mmCIF file with all atom_site columns, C-alpha atoms in Angstrom:
data_model
loop_
_atom_site.group_PDB
_atom_site.id
_atom_site.type_symbol
_atom_site.label_atom_id
_atom_site.label_alt_id
_atom_site.label_comp_id
_atom_site.label_asym_id
_atom_site.label_entity_id
_atom_site.label_seq_id
_atom_site.pdbx_PDB_ins_code
_atom_site.Cartn_x
_atom_site.Cartn_y
_atom_site.Cartn_z
_atom_site.occupancy
_atom_site.B_iso_or_equiv
_atom_site.pdbx_formal_charge
_atom_site.auth_seq_id
_atom_site.auth_comp_id
_atom_site.auth_asym_id
_atom_site.auth_atom_id
_atom_site.pdbx_PDB_model_num
ATOM 1   C CA . GLY A 1 1   ? 168.434 73.734  123.471 1.00 35.00 ? 106 GLY A CA 1
ATOM 2   C CA . GLU A 1 2   ? 167.476 74.898  120.034 1.00 40.00 ? 107 GLU A CA 1
ATOM 3   C CA . SER A 1 3   ? 168.282 72.828  116.996 1.00 39.00 ? 108 SER A CA 1
ATOM 4   C CA . VAL A 1 4   ? 170.112 74.320  114.091 1.00 35.00 ? 109 VAL A CA 1
ATOM 5   C CA . GLY A 1 5   ? 168.412 73.901  110.740 1.00 37.00 ? 110 GLY A CA 1
ATOM 6   C CA . LEU A 1 6   ? 169.557 74.624  107.211 1.00 43.00 ? 111 LEU A CA 1
ATOM 7   C CA . HIS A 1 7   ? 166.247 75.995  106.001 1.00 58.00 ? 112 HIS A CA 1
ATOM 8   C CA . LEU A 1 8   ? 164.087 78.690  107.474 1.00 73.00 ? 113 LEU A CA 1
ATOM 9   C CA . PRO A 1 9   ? 160.464 77.551  107.850 1.00 87.00 ? 114 PRO A CA 1
ATOM 10  C CA . THR A 1 10  ? 158.136 79.592  105.677 1.00 91.00 ? 115 THR A CA 1
ATOM 11  C CA . LEU A 1 11  ? 154.500 80.511  105.823 1.00 94.00 ? 116 LEU A CA 1
ATOM 12  C CA . SER A 1 12  ? 152.537 82.155  103.020 1.00 95.00 ? 117 SER A CA 1
ATOM 13  C CA . VAL A 1 13  ? 149.119 83.676  103.624 1.00 95.00 ? 118 VAL A CA 1
ATOM 14  C CA . GLN A 1 14  ? 146.737 85.816  101.620 1.00 96.00 ? 119 GLN A CA 1
ATOM 15  C CA . GLU A 1 15  ? 146.445 89.449  102.527 1.00 96.00 ? 120 GLU A CA 1
ATOM 16  C CA . GLY A 1 16  ? 143.600 89.890  104.976 1.00 96.00 ? 121 GLY A CA 1
ATOM 17  C CA . ASP A 1 17  ? 143.773 86.330  106.298 1.00 96.00 ? 122 ASP A CA 1
ATOM 18  C CA . ASN A 1 18  ? 144.926 85.432  109.789 1.00 96.00 ? 123 ASN A CA 1
ATOM 19  C CA . SER A 1 19  ? 148.291 83.798  110.280 1.00 96.00 ? 124 SER A CA 1
ATOM 20  C CA . ILE A 1 20  ? 149.616 81.587  113.032 1.00 96.00 ? 125 ILE A CA 1
ATOM 21  C CA . ILE A 1 21  ? 153.337 81.149  113.627 1.00 95.00 ? 126 ILE A CA 1
ATOM 22  C CA . ASN A 1 22  ? 154.460 78.421  115.968 1.00 94.00 ? 127 ASN A CA 1
ATOM 23  C CA . CYS A 1 23  ? 157.465 77.942  118.189 1.00 93.00 ? 128 CYS A CA 1
ATOM 24  C CA . ALA A 1 24  ? 158.552 75.070  120.405 1.00 92.00 ? 129 ALA A CA 1
ATOM 25  C CA . TYR A 1 25  ? 160.784 75.819  123.354 1.00 89.00 ? 130 TYR A CA 1
ATOM 26  C CA . SER A 1 26  ? 162.903 73.360  125.190 1.00 83.00 ? 131 SER A CA 1
ATOM 27  C CA . ASN A 1 27  ? 163.425 74.509  128.763 1.00 86.00 ? 132 ASN A CA 1
ATOM 28  C CA . SER A 1 28  ? 160.663 74.040  131.312 1.00 85.00 ? 133 SER A CA 1
ATOM 29  C CA . ALA A 1 29  ? 162.420 76.623  133.523 1.00 85.00 ? 134 ALA A CA 1
ATOM 30  C CA . SER A 1 30  ? 161.754 79.370  130.983 1.00 87.00 ? 135 SER A CA 1
ATOM 31  C CA . ASP A 1 31  ? 159.527 81.993  132.558 1.00 86.00 ? 136 ASP A CA 1
ATOM 32  C CA . TYR A 1 32  ? 159.313 84.725  129.959 1.00 87.00 ? 137 TYR A CA 1
ATOM 33  C CA . PHE A 1 33  ? 158.800 84.671  126.211 1.00 91.00 ? 138 PHE A CA 1
ATOM 34  C CA . ILE A 1 34  ? 159.027 87.261  123.475 1.00 91.00 ? 139 ILE A CA 1
ATOM 35  C CA . TRP A 1 35  ? 158.150 87.451  119.814 1.00 94.00 ? 140 TRP A CA 1
ATOM 36  C CA . TYR A 1 36  ? 160.308 89.539  117.507 1.00 94.00 ? 141 TYR A CA 1
ATOM 37  C CA . LYS A 1 37  ? 159.772 90.689  113.947 1.00 95.00 ? 142 LYS A CA 1
ATOM 38  C CA . GLN A 1 38  ? 162.718 91.206  111.632 1.00 94.00 ? 143 GLN A CA 1
ATOM 39  C CA . GLU A 1 39  ? 162.234 92.943  108.315 1.00 93.00 ? 144 GLU A CA 1
ATOM 40  C CA . SER A 1 40  ? 164.789 92.607  105.583 1.00 89.00 ? 145 SER A CA 1
ATOM 41  C CA . GLY A 1 41  ? 167.984 94.525  106.351 1.00 85.00 ? 146 GLY A CA 1
ATOM 42  C CA . LYS A 1 42  ? 166.875 95.556  109.839 1.00 89.00 ? 147 LYS A CA 1
ATOM 43  C CA . GLY A 1 43  ? 167.418 94.383  113.397 1.00 91.00 ? 148 GLY A CA 1
ATOM 44  C CA . PRO A 1 44  ? 164.710 92.383  115.215 1.00 93.00 ? 149 PRO A CA 1
ATOM 45  C CA . GLN A 1 45  ? 161.915 94.451  116.744 1.00 92.00 ? 150 GLN A CA 1
ATOM 46  C CA . PHE A 1 46  ? 159.929 93.546  119.844 1.00 90.00 ? 151 PHE A CA 1
ATOM 47  C CA . ILE A 1 47  ? 156.297 92.649  119.077 1.00 92.00 ? 152 ILE A CA 1
ATOM 48  C CA . ILE A 1 48  ? 154.769 91.145  122.184 1.00 93.00 ? 153 ILE A CA 1
ATOM 49  C CA . ASP A 1 49  ? 155.788 89.257  125.304 1.00 91.00 ? 154 ASP A CA 1
ATOM 50  C CA . ILE A 1 50  ? 154.179 86.876  127.773 1.00 92.00 ? 155 ILE A CA 1
ATOM 51  C CA . ARG A 1 51  ? 155.116 85.605  131.206 1.00 89.00 ? 156 ARG A CA 1
ATOM 52  C CA . SER A 1 52  ? 154.789 81.960  132.168 1.00 90.00 ? 157 SER A CA 1
ATOM 53  C CA . ASN A 1 53  ? 151.933 82.671  134.577 1.00 91.00 ? 158 ASN A CA 1
ATOM 54  C CA . MET A 1 54  ? 149.739 83.612  131.602 1.00 93.00 ? 159 MET A CA 1
ATOM 55  C CA . ASP A 1 55  ? 148.215 81.562  128.767 1.00 95.00 ? 160 ASP A CA 1
ATOM 56  C CA . LYS A 1 56  ? 147.300 84.366  126.436 1.00 96.00 ? 161 LYS A CA 1
ATOM 57  C CA . ARG A 1 57  ? 148.175 87.982  125.802 1.00 96.00 ? 162 ARG A CA 1
ATOM 58  C CA . GLN A 1 58  ? 146.739 90.298  123.189 1.00 95.00 ? 163 GLN A CA 1
ATOM 59  C CA . GLY A 1 59  ? 148.165 93.299  121.471 1.00 92.00 ? 164 GLY A CA 1
ATOM 60  C CA . GLN A 1 60  ? 147.141 95.273  118.458 1.00 91.00 ? 165 GLN A CA 1
ATOM 61  C CA . ARG A 1 61  ? 146.288 92.627  115.803 1.00 95.00 ? 166 ARG A CA 1
ATOM 62  C CA . VAL A 1 62  ? 148.601 90.156  117.528 1.00 97.00 ? 167 VAL A CA 1
ATOM 63  C CA . THR A 1 63  ? 147.940 87.490  120.126 1.00 97.00 ? 168 THR A CA 1
ATOM 64  C CA . VAL A 1 64  ? 150.457 85.233  121.806 1.00 97.00 ? 169 VAL A CA 1
ATOM 65  C CA . LEU A 1 65  ? 149.386 81.884  123.217 1.00 97.00 ? 170 LEU A CA 1
ATOM 66  C CA . LEU A 1 66  ? 151.483 79.871  125.635 1.00 96.00 ? 171 LEU A CA 1
ATOM 67  C CA . ASN A 1 67  ? 150.981 76.163  126.311 1.00 94.00 ? 172 ASN A CA 1
ATOM 68  C CA . LYS A 1 68  ? 153.380 75.187  129.057 1.00 92.00 ? 173 LYS A CA 1
ATOM 69  C CA . THR A 1 69  ? 152.247 71.563  129.060 1.00 92.00 ? 174 THR A CA 1
ATOM 70  C CA . VAL A 1 70  ? 153.710 70.938  125.624 1.00 92.00 ? 175 VAL A CA 1
ATOM 71  C CA . LYS A 1 71  ? 156.209 73.831  125.710 1.00 92.00 ? 176 LYS A CA 1
ATOM 72  C CA . HIS A 1 72  ? 154.640 75.568  122.757 1.00 93.00 ? 177 HIS A CA 1
ATOM 73  C CA . LEU A 1 73  ? 154.273 79.234  121.892 1.00 94.00 ? 178 LEU A CA 1
ATOM 74  C CA . SER A 1 74  ? 152.301 80.725  119.030 1.00 95.00 ? 179 SER A CA 1
ATOM 75  C CA . LEU A 1 75  ? 151.877 84.152  117.488 1.00 97.00 ? 180 LEU A CA 1
ATOM 76  C CA . GLN A 1 76  ? 148.598 84.954  115.792 1.00 97.00 ? 181 GLN A CA 1
ATOM 77  C CA . ILE A 1 77  ? 148.423 87.923  113.445 1.00 97.00 ? 182 ILE A CA 1
ATOM 78  C CA . ALA A 1 78  ? 144.937 89.033  112.495 1.00 97.00 ? 183 ALA A CA 1
ATOM 79  C CA . ALA A 1 79  ? 144.034 90.481  109.099 1.00 96.00 ? 184 ALA A CA 1
ATOM 80  C CA . THR A 1 80  ? 147.548 90.307  107.718 1.00 96.00 ? 185 THR A CA 1
ATOM 81  C CA . GLN A 1 81  ? 148.880 93.232  105.726 1.00 96.00 ? 186 GLN A CA 1
ATOM 82  C CA . PRO A 1 82  ? 151.806 93.469  103.282 1.00 95.00 ? 187 PRO A CA 1
ATOM 83  C CA . GLY A 1 83  ? 153.863 95.144  106.007 1.00 95.00 ? 188 GLY A CA 1
ATOM 84  C CA . ASP A 1 84  ? 153.635 91.978  108.090 1.00 97.00 ? 189 ASP A CA 1
ATOM 85  C CA . SER A 1 85  ? 156.004 90.204  105.700 1.00 96.00 ? 190 SER A CA 1
ATOM 86  C CA . ALA A 1 86  ? 159.105 89.484  107.753 1.00 95.00 ? 191 ALA A CA 1
ATOM 87  C CA . VAL A 1 87  ? 160.932 86.811  109.713 1.00 94.00 ? 192 VAL A CA 1
ATOM 88  C CA . TYR A 1 88  ? 159.401 86.172  113.123 1.00 95.00 ? 193 TYR A CA 1
ATOM 89  C CA . PHE A 1 89  ? 161.480 84.847  116.040 1.00 90.00 ? 194 PHE A CA 1
ATOM 90  C CA . CYS A 1 90  ? 160.426 83.557  119.394 1.00 92.00 ? 195 CYS A CA 1
ATOM 91  C CA . ALA A 1 91  ? 162.761 83.921  122.359 1.00 90.00 ? 196 ALA A CA 1
ATOM 92  C CA . GLU A 1 92  ? 162.715 82.402  125.824 1.00 89.00 ? 197 GLU A CA 1
ATOM 93  C CA . ASN A 1 93  ? 164.266 83.620  129.032 1.00 84.00 ? 198 ASN A CA 1
ATOM 94  C CA . ILE A 1 94  ? 165.345 80.856  131.363 1.00 76.00 ? 199 ILE A CA 1
ATOM 95  C CA . MET A 1 95  ? 164.650 81.813  134.960 1.00 70.00 ? 200 MET A CA 1
ATOM 96  C CA . GLY A 1 96  ? 167.700 83.390  136.537 1.00 68.00 ? 201 GLY A CA 1
ATOM 97  C CA . ALA A 1 97  ? 169.568 83.775  133.284 1.00 71.00 ? 202 ALA A CA 1
ATOM 98  C CA . GLN A 1 98  ? 170.480 87.184  131.942 1.00 71.00 ? 203 GLN A CA 1
ATOM 99  C CA . LYS A 1 99  ? 170.106 86.339  128.292 1.00 76.00 ? 204 LYS A CA 1
ATOM 100 C CA . LEU A 1 100 ? 167.523 85.058  125.853 1.00 82.00 ? 205 LEU A CA 1
ATOM 101 C CA . VAL A 1 101 ? 167.529 81.907  123.750 1.00 85.00 ? 206 VAL A CA 1
ATOM 102 C CA . PHE A 1 102 ? 166.196 82.470  120.248 1.00 88.00 ? 207 PHE A CA 1
ATOM 103 C CA . GLY A 1 103 ? 164.338 80.161  117.928 1.00 87.00 ? 208 GLY A CA 1
ATOM 104 C CA . GLN A 1 104 ? 165.304 79.772  114.288 1.00 83.00 ? 209 GLN A CA 1
ATOM 105 C CA . GLY A 1 105 ? 162.583 82.013  112.962 1.00 90.00 ? 210 GLY A CA 1
ATOM 106 C CA . THR A 1 106 ? 159.763 81.671  110.441 1.00 93.00 ? 211 THR A CA 1
ATOM 107 C CA . ARG A 1 107 ? 159.552 83.698  107.255 1.00 93.00 ? 212 ARG A CA 1
ATOM 108 C CA . LEU A 1 108 ? 156.036 85.047  106.736 1.00 96.00 ? 213 LEU A CA 1
ATOM 109 C CA . THR A 1 109 ? 155.083 86.099  103.215 1.00 95.00 ? 214 THR A CA 1
ATOM 110 C CA . ILE A 1 110 ? 151.854 87.955  102.520 1.00 95.00 ? 215 ILE A CA 1
ATOM 111 C CA . ASN A 1 111 ? 150.390 87.332  99.074  1.00 93.00 ? 216 ASN A CA 1
ATOM 112 C CA . PRO A 1 112 ? 148.284 90.088  97.485  1.00 89.00 ? 217 PRO A CA 1
ATOM 113 C CA . ASP B 2 1   ? 161.870 104.713 123.093 1.00 67.00 ? 226 ASP B CA 1
ATOM 114 C CA . VAL B 2 2   ? 165.000 102.667 123.504 1.00 67.00 ? 227 VAL B CA 1
ATOM 115 C CA . LYS B 2 3   ? 167.653 103.541 121.017 1.00 87.00 ? 228 LYS B CA 1
ATOM 116 C CA . VAL B 2 4   ? 170.467 101.184 120.126 1.00 94.00 ? 229 VAL B CA 1
ATOM 117 C CA . THR B 2 5   ? 172.859 102.396 117.478 1.00 95.00 ? 230 THR B CA 1
ATOM 118 C CA . GLN B 2 6   ? 175.665 100.633 115.689 1.00 96.00 ? 231 GLN B CA 1
ATOM 119 C CA . SER B 2 7   ? 178.581 102.483 114.194 1.00 91.00 ? 232 SER B CA 1
ATOM 120 C CA . SER B 2 8   ? 178.213 101.164 110.654 1.00 92.00 ? 233 SER B CA 1
ATOM 121 C CA . ARG B 2 9   ? 175.461 99.580  108.584 1.00 93.00 ? 234 ARG B CA 1
ATOM 122 C CA . TYR B 2 10  ? 177.872 98.108  106.051 1.00 95.00 ? 235 TYR B CA 1
ATOM 123 C CA . LEU B 2 11  ? 181.557 97.362  106.413 1.00 96.00 ? 236 LEU B CA 1
ATOM 124 C CA . VAL B 2 12  ? 184.075 95.739  104.068 1.00 97.00 ? 237 VAL B CA 1
ATOM 125 C CA . LYS B 2 13  ? 187.427 94.606  105.455 1.00 97.00 ? 238 LYS B CA 1
ATOM 126 C CA . ARG B 2 14  ? 190.341 92.481  104.303 1.00 97.00 ? 239 ARG B CA 1
ATOM 127 C CA . THR B 2 15  ? 191.495 89.209  105.813 1.00 98.00 ? 240 THR B CA 1
ATOM 128 C CA . GLY B 2 16  ? 193.834 89.857  108.739 1.00 97.00 ? 241 GLY B CA 1
ATOM 129 C CA . GLU B 2 17  ? 192.580 93.349  109.489 1.00 97.00 ? 242 GLU B CA 1
ATOM 130 C CA . LYS B 2 18  ? 191.547 94.329  112.996 1.00 97.00 ? 243 LYS B CA 1
ATOM 131 C CA . VAL B 2 19  ? 187.879 95.286  113.034 1.00 97.00 ? 244 VAL B CA 1
ATOM 132 C CA . PHE B 2 20  ? 185.951 97.274  115.640 1.00 97.00 ? 245 PHE B CA 1
ATOM 133 C CA . LEU B 2 21  ? 182.172 97.217  115.768 1.00 97.00 ? 246 LEU B CA 1
ATOM 134 C CA . GLU B 2 22  ? 180.695 99.768  118.138 1.00 97.00 ? 247 GLU B CA 1
ATOM 135 C CA . CYS B 2 23  ? 177.307 99.731  119.832 1.00 97.00 ? 248 CYS B CA 1
ATOM 136 C CA . VAL B 2 24  ? 175.801 102.551 121.878 1.00 97.00 ? 249 VAL B CA 1
ATOM 137 C CA . GLN B 2 25  ? 172.553 102.567 123.860 1.00 95.00 ? 250 GLN B CA 1
ATOM 138 C CA . ASP B 2 26  ? 170.788 105.473 125.523 1.00 92.00 ? 251 ASP B CA 1
ATOM 139 C CA . MET B 2 27  ? 168.605 103.724 128.113 1.00 86.00 ? 252 MET B CA 1
ATOM 140 C CA . ASP B 2 28  ? 171.072 102.977 130.897 1.00 88.00 ? 253 ASP B CA 1
ATOM 141 C CA . HIS B 2 29  ? 170.572 99.227  130.432 1.00 88.00 ? 254 HIS B CA 1
ATOM 142 C CA . GLU B 2 30  ? 172.914 96.959  132.330 1.00 87.00 ? 255 GLU B CA 1
ATOM 143 C CA . ASN B 2 31  ? 173.157 94.069  129.883 1.00 89.00 ? 256 ASN B CA 1
ATOM 144 C CA . MET B 2 32  ? 174.483 94.322  126.368 1.00 94.00 ? 257 MET B CA 1
ATOM 145 C CA . PHE B 2 33  ? 174.950 91.577  123.781 1.00 94.00 ? 258 PHE B CA 1
ATOM 146 C CA . TRP B 2 34  ? 176.645 90.864  120.488 1.00 97.00 ? 259 TRP B CA 1
ATOM 147 C CA . TYR B 2 35  ? 175.140 88.328  118.090 1.00 96.00 ? 260 TYR B CA 1
ATOM 148 C CA . ARG B 2 36  ? 175.902 87.222  114.611 1.00 95.00 ? 261 ARG B CA 1
ATOM 149 C CA . GLN B 2 37  ? 173.137 86.181  112.274 1.00 93.00 ? 262 GLN B CA 1
ATOM 150 C CA . ASP B 2 38  ? 173.684 83.823  109.373 1.00 90.00 ? 263 ASP B CA 1
ATOM 151 C CA . PRO B 2 39  ? 171.194 82.205  106.991 1.00 83.00 ? 264 PRO B CA 1
ATOM 152 C CA . GLY B 2 40  ? 169.893 78.955  108.396 1.00 78.00 ? 265 GLY B CA 1
ATOM 153 C CA . LEU B 2 41  ? 171.726 79.377  111.690 1.00 81.00 ? 266 LEU B CA 1
ATOM 154 C CA . GLY B 2 42  ? 169.615 82.048  113.358 1.00 83.00 ? 267 GLY B CA 1
ATOM 155 C CA . LEU B 2 43  ? 170.983 84.362  116.034 1.00 89.00 ? 268 LEU B CA 1
ATOM 156 C CA . ARG B 2 44  ? 174.117 83.137  117.775 1.00 91.00 ? 269 ARG B CA 1
ATOM 157 C CA . LEU B 2 45  ? 175.434 84.825  120.885 1.00 92.00 ? 270 LEU B CA 1
ATOM 158 C CA . ILE B 2 46  ? 179.087 85.846  120.701 1.00 96.00 ? 271 ILE B CA 1
ATOM 159 C CA . TYR B 2 47  ? 179.616 87.725  123.963 1.00 95.00 ? 272 TYR B CA 1
ATOM 160 C CA . PHE B 2 48  ? 177.563 89.586  126.497 1.00 93.00 ? 273 PHE B CA 1
ATOM 161 C CA . SER B 2 49  ? 178.217 92.010  129.312 1.00 94.00 ? 274 SER B CA 1
ATOM 162 C CA . TYR B 2 50  ? 176.154 92.549  132.440 1.00 88.00 ? 275 TYR B CA 1
ATOM 163 C CA . ASP B 2 51  ? 178.085 95.526  133.766 1.00 89.00 ? 276 ASP B CA 1
ATOM 164 C CA . VAL B 2 52  ? 180.952 97.846  132.968 1.00 93.00 ? 277 VAL B CA 1
ATOM 165 C CA . LYS B 2 53  ? 184.190 95.904  132.523 1.00 91.00 ? 278 LYS B CA 1
ATOM 166 C CA . MET B 2 54  ? 182.313 92.624  132.958 1.00 92.00 ? 279 MET B CA 1
ATOM 167 C CA . LYS B 2 55  ? 181.967 90.190  130.076 1.00 93.00 ? 280 LYS B CA 1
ATOM 168 C CA . GLU B 2 56  ? 180.944 86.618  129.493 1.00 92.00 ? 281 GLU B CA 1
ATOM 169 C CA . LYS B 2 57  ? 181.440 84.325  126.553 1.00 93.00 ? 282 LYS B CA 1
ATOM 170 C CA . GLY B 2 58  ? 178.415 83.358  124.586 1.00 91.00 ? 283 GLY B CA 1
ATOM 171 C CA . ASP B 2 59  ? 178.063 80.348  122.322 1.00 89.00 ? 284 ASP B CA 1
ATOM 172 C CA . ILE B 2 60  ? 180.640 81.283  119.673 1.00 94.00 ? 285 ILE B CA 1
ATOM 173 C CA . PRO B 2 61  ? 183.313 83.568  121.176 1.00 96.00 ? 286 PRO B CA 1
ATOM 174 C CA . GLU B 2 62  ? 186.262 82.223  119.186 1.00 96.00 ? 287 GLU B CA 1
ATOM 175 C CA . GLY B 2 63  ? 187.934 84.873  117.067 1.00 96.00 ? 288 GLY B CA 1
ATOM 176 C CA . TYR B 2 64  ? 186.218 87.721  118.903 1.00 98.00 ? 289 TYR B CA 1
ATOM 177 C CA . SER B 2 65  ? 186.798 89.883  121.960 1.00 97.00 ? 290 SER B CA 1
ATOM 178 C CA . VAL B 2 66  ? 184.756 92.651  123.550 1.00 97.00 ? 291 VAL B CA 1
ATOM 179 C CA . SER B 2 67  ? 185.217 95.822  125.529 1.00 97.00 ? 292 SER B CA 1
ATOM 180 C CA . ARG B 2 68  ? 182.809 97.578  127.916 1.00 97.00 ? 293 ARG B CA 1
ATOM 181 C CA . GLU B 2 69  ? 184.548 100.612 129.389 1.00 96.00 ? 294 GLU B CA 1
ATOM 182 C CA . LYS B 2 70  ? 181.361 102.663 129.738 1.00 95.00 ? 295 LYS B CA 1
ATOM 183 C CA . LYS B 2 71  ? 177.840 101.494 130.465 1.00 94.00 ? 296 LYS B CA 1
ATOM 184 C CA . GLU B 2 72  ? 176.400 102.852 127.242 1.00 95.00 ? 297 GLU B CA 1
ATOM 185 C CA . ARG B 2 73  ? 179.026 101.404 124.899 1.00 97.00 ? 298 ARG B CA 1
ATOM 186 C CA . PHE B 2 74  ? 179.853 97.794  124.019 1.00 97.00 ? 299 PHE B CA 1
ATOM 187 C CA . SER B 2 75  ? 182.464 97.069  121.385 1.00 97.00 ? 300 SER B CA 1
ATOM 188 C CA . LEU B 2 76  ? 183.060 93.876  119.440 1.00 98.00 ? 301 LEU B CA 1
ATOM 189 C CA . ILE B 2 77  ? 186.604 93.324  118.187 1.00 98.00 ? 302 ILE B CA 1
ATOM 190 C CA . LEU B 2 78  ? 187.792 90.970  115.500 1.00 97.00 ? 303 LEU B CA 1
ATOM 191 C CA . GLU B 2 79  ? 191.532 90.788  116.172 1.00 94.00 ? 304 GLU B CA 1
ATOM 192 C CA . SER B 2 80  ? 192.329 89.328  112.755 1.00 97.00 ? 305 SER B CA 1
ATOM 193 C CA . ALA B 2 81  ? 189.330 89.172  110.470 1.00 97.00 ? 306 ALA B CA 1
ATOM 194 C CA . SER B 2 82  ? 188.731 86.016  108.477 1.00 97.00 ? 307 SER B CA 1
ATOM 195 C CA . THR B 2 83  ? 186.343 85.291  105.622 1.00 97.00 ? 308 THR B CA 1
ATOM 196 C CA . ASN B 2 84  ? 184.194 83.051  107.829 1.00 96.00 ? 309 ASN B CA 1
ATOM 197 C CA . GLN B 2 85  ? 183.414 86.103  109.938 1.00 98.00 ? 310 GLN B CA 1
ATOM 198 C CA . THR B 2 86  ? 181.444 87.616  107.082 1.00 97.00 ? 311 THR B CA 1
ATOM 199 C CA . SER B 2 87  ? 178.020 88.004  108.656 1.00 96.00 ? 312 SER B CA 1
ATOM 200 C CA . MET B 2 88  ? 175.339 90.322  109.989 1.00 96.00 ? 313 MET B CA 1
ATOM 201 C CA . TYR B 2 89  ? 176.292 91.503  113.478 1.00 97.00 ? 314 TYR B CA 1
ATOM 202 C CA . LEU B 2 90  ? 173.558 92.594  115.852 1.00 96.00 ? 315 LEU B CA 1
ATOM 203 C CA . CYS B 2 91  ? 173.947 94.420  119.138 1.00 96.00 ? 316 CYS B CA 1
ATOM 204 C CA . ALA B 2 92  ? 171.217 94.269  121.790 1.00 94.00 ? 317 ALA B CA 1
ATOM 205 C CA . THR B 2 93  ? 170.535 95.585  125.282 1.00 92.00 ? 318 THR B CA 1
ATOM 206 C CA . LEU B 2 94  ? 168.412 94.268  128.122 1.00 84.00 ? 319 LEU B CA 1
ATOM 207 C CA . SER B 2 95  ? 167.112 95.928  131.238 1.00 70.00 ? 320 SER B CA 1
ATOM 208 C CA . ARG B 2 96  ? 166.884 93.910  134.446 1.00 63.00 ? 321 ARG B CA 1
ATOM 209 C CA . GLY B 2 97  ? 164.767 94.050  137.520 1.00 54.00 ? 322 GLY B CA 1
ATOM 210 C CA . ARG B 2 98  ? 161.604 95.753  136.427 1.00 52.00 ? 323 ARG B CA 1
ATOM 211 C CA . ARG B 2 99  ? 158.307 94.189  135.483 1.00 51.00 ? 324 ARG B CA 1
ATOM 212 C CA . HIS B 2 100 ? 157.932 93.552  131.758 1.00 45.00 ? 325 HIS B CA 1
ATOM 213 C CA . THR B 2 101 ? 161.292 94.998  130.941 1.00 46.00 ? 326 THR B CA 1
ATOM 214 C CA . ASP B 2 102 ? 163.341 91.844  130.452 1.00 63.00 ? 327 ASP B CA 1
ATOM 215 C CA . THR B 2 103 ? 163.249 92.541  126.757 1.00 74.00 ? 328 THR B CA 1
ATOM 216 C CA . GLN B 2 104 ? 166.188 92.727  124.435 1.00 82.00 ? 329 GLN B CA 1
ATOM 217 C CA . TYR B 2 105 ? 166.239 95.740  122.160 1.00 88.00 ? 330 TYR B CA 1
ATOM 218 C CA . PHE B 2 106 ? 168.272 95.396  118.997 1.00 93.00 ? 331 PHE B CA 1
ATOM 219 C CA . GLY B 2 107 ? 170.315 97.775  116.923 1.00 94.00 ? 332 GLY B CA 1
ATOM 220 C CA . PRO B 2 108 ? 169.920 97.952  113.131 1.00 94.00 ? 333 PRO B CA 1
ATOM 221 C CA . GLY B 2 109 ? 172.804 95.572  112.498 1.00 95.00 ? 334 GLY B CA 1
ATOM 222 C CA . THR B 2 110 ? 176.181 95.806  110.757 1.00 96.00 ? 335 THR B CA 1
ATOM 223 C CA . ARG B 2 111 ? 176.693 93.737  107.651 1.00 96.00 ? 336 ARG B CA 1
ATOM 224 C CA . LEU B 2 112 ? 180.390 92.875  107.614 1.00 97.00 ? 337 LEU B CA 1
ATOM 225 C CA . THR B 2 113 ? 182.095 91.429  104.564 1.00 97.00 ? 338 THR B CA 1
ATOM 226 C CA . VAL B 2 114 ? 185.631 90.104  104.899 1.00 97.00 ? 339 VAL B CA 1
ATOM 227 C CA . LEU B 2 115 ? 187.457 89.711  101.593 1.00 97.00 ? 340 LEU B CA 1
#
């Protein structure tokens, strides 16, 4: 299961640079993964998803990579913009379950 | 687009009051969820429902109850609000059984303060 931490991991990048946000998941039976973006004062918004039979999936400026061997998920954001500043969560769906398990989140800050 | 609405964005209540948080979705999704979100603790599942009148406890159900009388509406009830229930409350829905639709869609959240 996920660990509970006192501090939210943070990542600062320069505007225009690429950013990579990482997530470790714990259950090898997880078969579906999602990345969410949460801006200040708003609910989480779906960004991109990936099923366990894939290693990579691309969207608009975002790419999700899945490494099932080490149970690791990453979100790559290309050419970051000020509007990308937010908290990013990964979530895993354990096969057969009807709910998601969420990671702690990473706060991404874009510096001008 | 999926729309999940919550009855209030901000709510201030007094200790001991009964509090109702309402969530409505317009996509005919079977599963609905209530989470609370606190700094450093992430999203914690309070209750969820996979059908009308069906409910299951999440990770932190104590002090809360829920009601799902209609498919589109899922209510979270604080029978006697306490200060440690001050939090951001998020409702979400999930659609089952179709390819690439096992995604939870969230409402905008209700920031509840209990004085």
